[in-house]
mmCIF file of C-alpha atoms in Angstrom:
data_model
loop_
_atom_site.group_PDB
_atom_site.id
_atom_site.type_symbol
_atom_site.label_atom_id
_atom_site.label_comp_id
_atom_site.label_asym_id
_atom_site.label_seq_id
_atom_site.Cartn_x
_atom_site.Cartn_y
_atom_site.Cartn_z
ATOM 1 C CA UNK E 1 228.523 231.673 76.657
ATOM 2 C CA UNK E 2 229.623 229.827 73.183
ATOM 3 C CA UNK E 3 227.281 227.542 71.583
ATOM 4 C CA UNK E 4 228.148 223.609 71.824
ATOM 5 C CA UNK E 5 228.526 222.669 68.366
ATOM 6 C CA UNK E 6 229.220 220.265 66.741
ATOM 7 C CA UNK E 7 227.530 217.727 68.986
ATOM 8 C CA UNK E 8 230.807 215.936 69.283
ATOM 9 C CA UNK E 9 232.083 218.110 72.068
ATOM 10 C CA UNK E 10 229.045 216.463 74.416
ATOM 11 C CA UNK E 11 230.220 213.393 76.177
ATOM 12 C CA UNK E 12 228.843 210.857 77.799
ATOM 13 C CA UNK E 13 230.735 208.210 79.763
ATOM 14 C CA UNK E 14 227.133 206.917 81.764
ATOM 15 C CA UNK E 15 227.922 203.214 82.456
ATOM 16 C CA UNK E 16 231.279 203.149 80.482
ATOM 17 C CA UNK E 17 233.841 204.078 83.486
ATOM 18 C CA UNK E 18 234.770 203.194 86.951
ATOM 19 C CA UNK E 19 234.939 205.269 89.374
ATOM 20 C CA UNK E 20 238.645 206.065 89.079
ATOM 21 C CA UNK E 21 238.218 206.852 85.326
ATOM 22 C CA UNK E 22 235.193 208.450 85.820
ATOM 23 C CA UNK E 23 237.303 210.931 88.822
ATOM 24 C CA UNK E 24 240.301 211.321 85.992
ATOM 25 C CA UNK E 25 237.766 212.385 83.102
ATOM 26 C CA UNK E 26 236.091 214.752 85.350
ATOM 27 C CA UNK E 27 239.103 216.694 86.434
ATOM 28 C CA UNK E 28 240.194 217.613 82.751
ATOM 29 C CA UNK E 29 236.670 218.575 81.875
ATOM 30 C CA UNK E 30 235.286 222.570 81.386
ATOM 31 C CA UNK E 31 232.285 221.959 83.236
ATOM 32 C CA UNK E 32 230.091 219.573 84.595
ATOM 33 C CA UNK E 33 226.019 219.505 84.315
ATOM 34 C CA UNK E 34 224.811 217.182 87.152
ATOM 35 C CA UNK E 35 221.832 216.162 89.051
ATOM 36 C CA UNK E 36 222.865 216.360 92.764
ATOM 37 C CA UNK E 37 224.300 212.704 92.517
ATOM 38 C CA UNK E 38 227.755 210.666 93.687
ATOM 39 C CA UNK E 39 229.481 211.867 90.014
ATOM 40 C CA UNK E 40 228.936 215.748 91.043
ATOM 41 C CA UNK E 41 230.182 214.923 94.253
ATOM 42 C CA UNK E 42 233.098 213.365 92.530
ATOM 43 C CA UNK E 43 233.408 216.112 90.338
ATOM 44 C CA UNK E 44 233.813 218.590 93.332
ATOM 45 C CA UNK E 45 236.473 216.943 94.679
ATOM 46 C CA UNK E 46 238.474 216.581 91.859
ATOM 47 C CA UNK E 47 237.824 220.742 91.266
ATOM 48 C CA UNK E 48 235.542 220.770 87.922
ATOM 49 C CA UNK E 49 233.635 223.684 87.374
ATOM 50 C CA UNK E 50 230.241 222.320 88.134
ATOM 51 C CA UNK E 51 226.781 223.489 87.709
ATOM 52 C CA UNK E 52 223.799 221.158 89.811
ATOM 53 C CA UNK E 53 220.531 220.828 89.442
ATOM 54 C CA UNK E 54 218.861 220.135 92.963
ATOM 55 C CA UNK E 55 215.294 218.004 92.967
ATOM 56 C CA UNK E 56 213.540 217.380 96.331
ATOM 57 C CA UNK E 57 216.297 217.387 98.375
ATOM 58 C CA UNK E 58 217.414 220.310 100.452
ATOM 59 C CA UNK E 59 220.897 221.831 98.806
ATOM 60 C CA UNK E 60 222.135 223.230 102.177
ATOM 61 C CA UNK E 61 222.237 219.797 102.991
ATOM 62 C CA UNK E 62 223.915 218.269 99.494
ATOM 63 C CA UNK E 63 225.457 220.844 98.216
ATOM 64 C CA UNK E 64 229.276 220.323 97.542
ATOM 65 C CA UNK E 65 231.167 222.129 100.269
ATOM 66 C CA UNK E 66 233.180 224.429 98.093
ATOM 67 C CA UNK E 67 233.835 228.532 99.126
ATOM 68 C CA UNK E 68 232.273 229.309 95.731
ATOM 69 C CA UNK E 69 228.973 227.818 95.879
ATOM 70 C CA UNK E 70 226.050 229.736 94.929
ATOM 71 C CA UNK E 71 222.682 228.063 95.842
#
């Protein structure tokens, strides 16, 4: 795995897009880091690479129905 530098290449659209925007910046992304949230959702069904982190919840129940999900 490459280091992220400069910082430049990290970006955050929190609170800055609609949900439309937010669905066409997620599809043209490398990855996606997410808590188990709508945006990961989002980011599933647009096909990102995604990686989740899962809190409380139980991930057979929220996890994005994809064939190649590892939990």
């Amino acid at each position: 795995m490459q280091a992220l530098e400069p910082k430049e290449q990290l970006l955050d659209y929190s609170g800055k897009t609609s949900v439309r925007e937010l669905a066409m910046l997620l599809r043209d992304v490398d990855v996606v880091v997410s808590n188990d949230s709508g945006p990961m959702h989002l980011a599933n069904a647009v096909g990102a690479p995604l990686v989740t982190f899962f809190g409380a919840g139980d991930p057979l129940e929220t996890a994005p129905s994809i064939q190649n999900t590892l939990l």
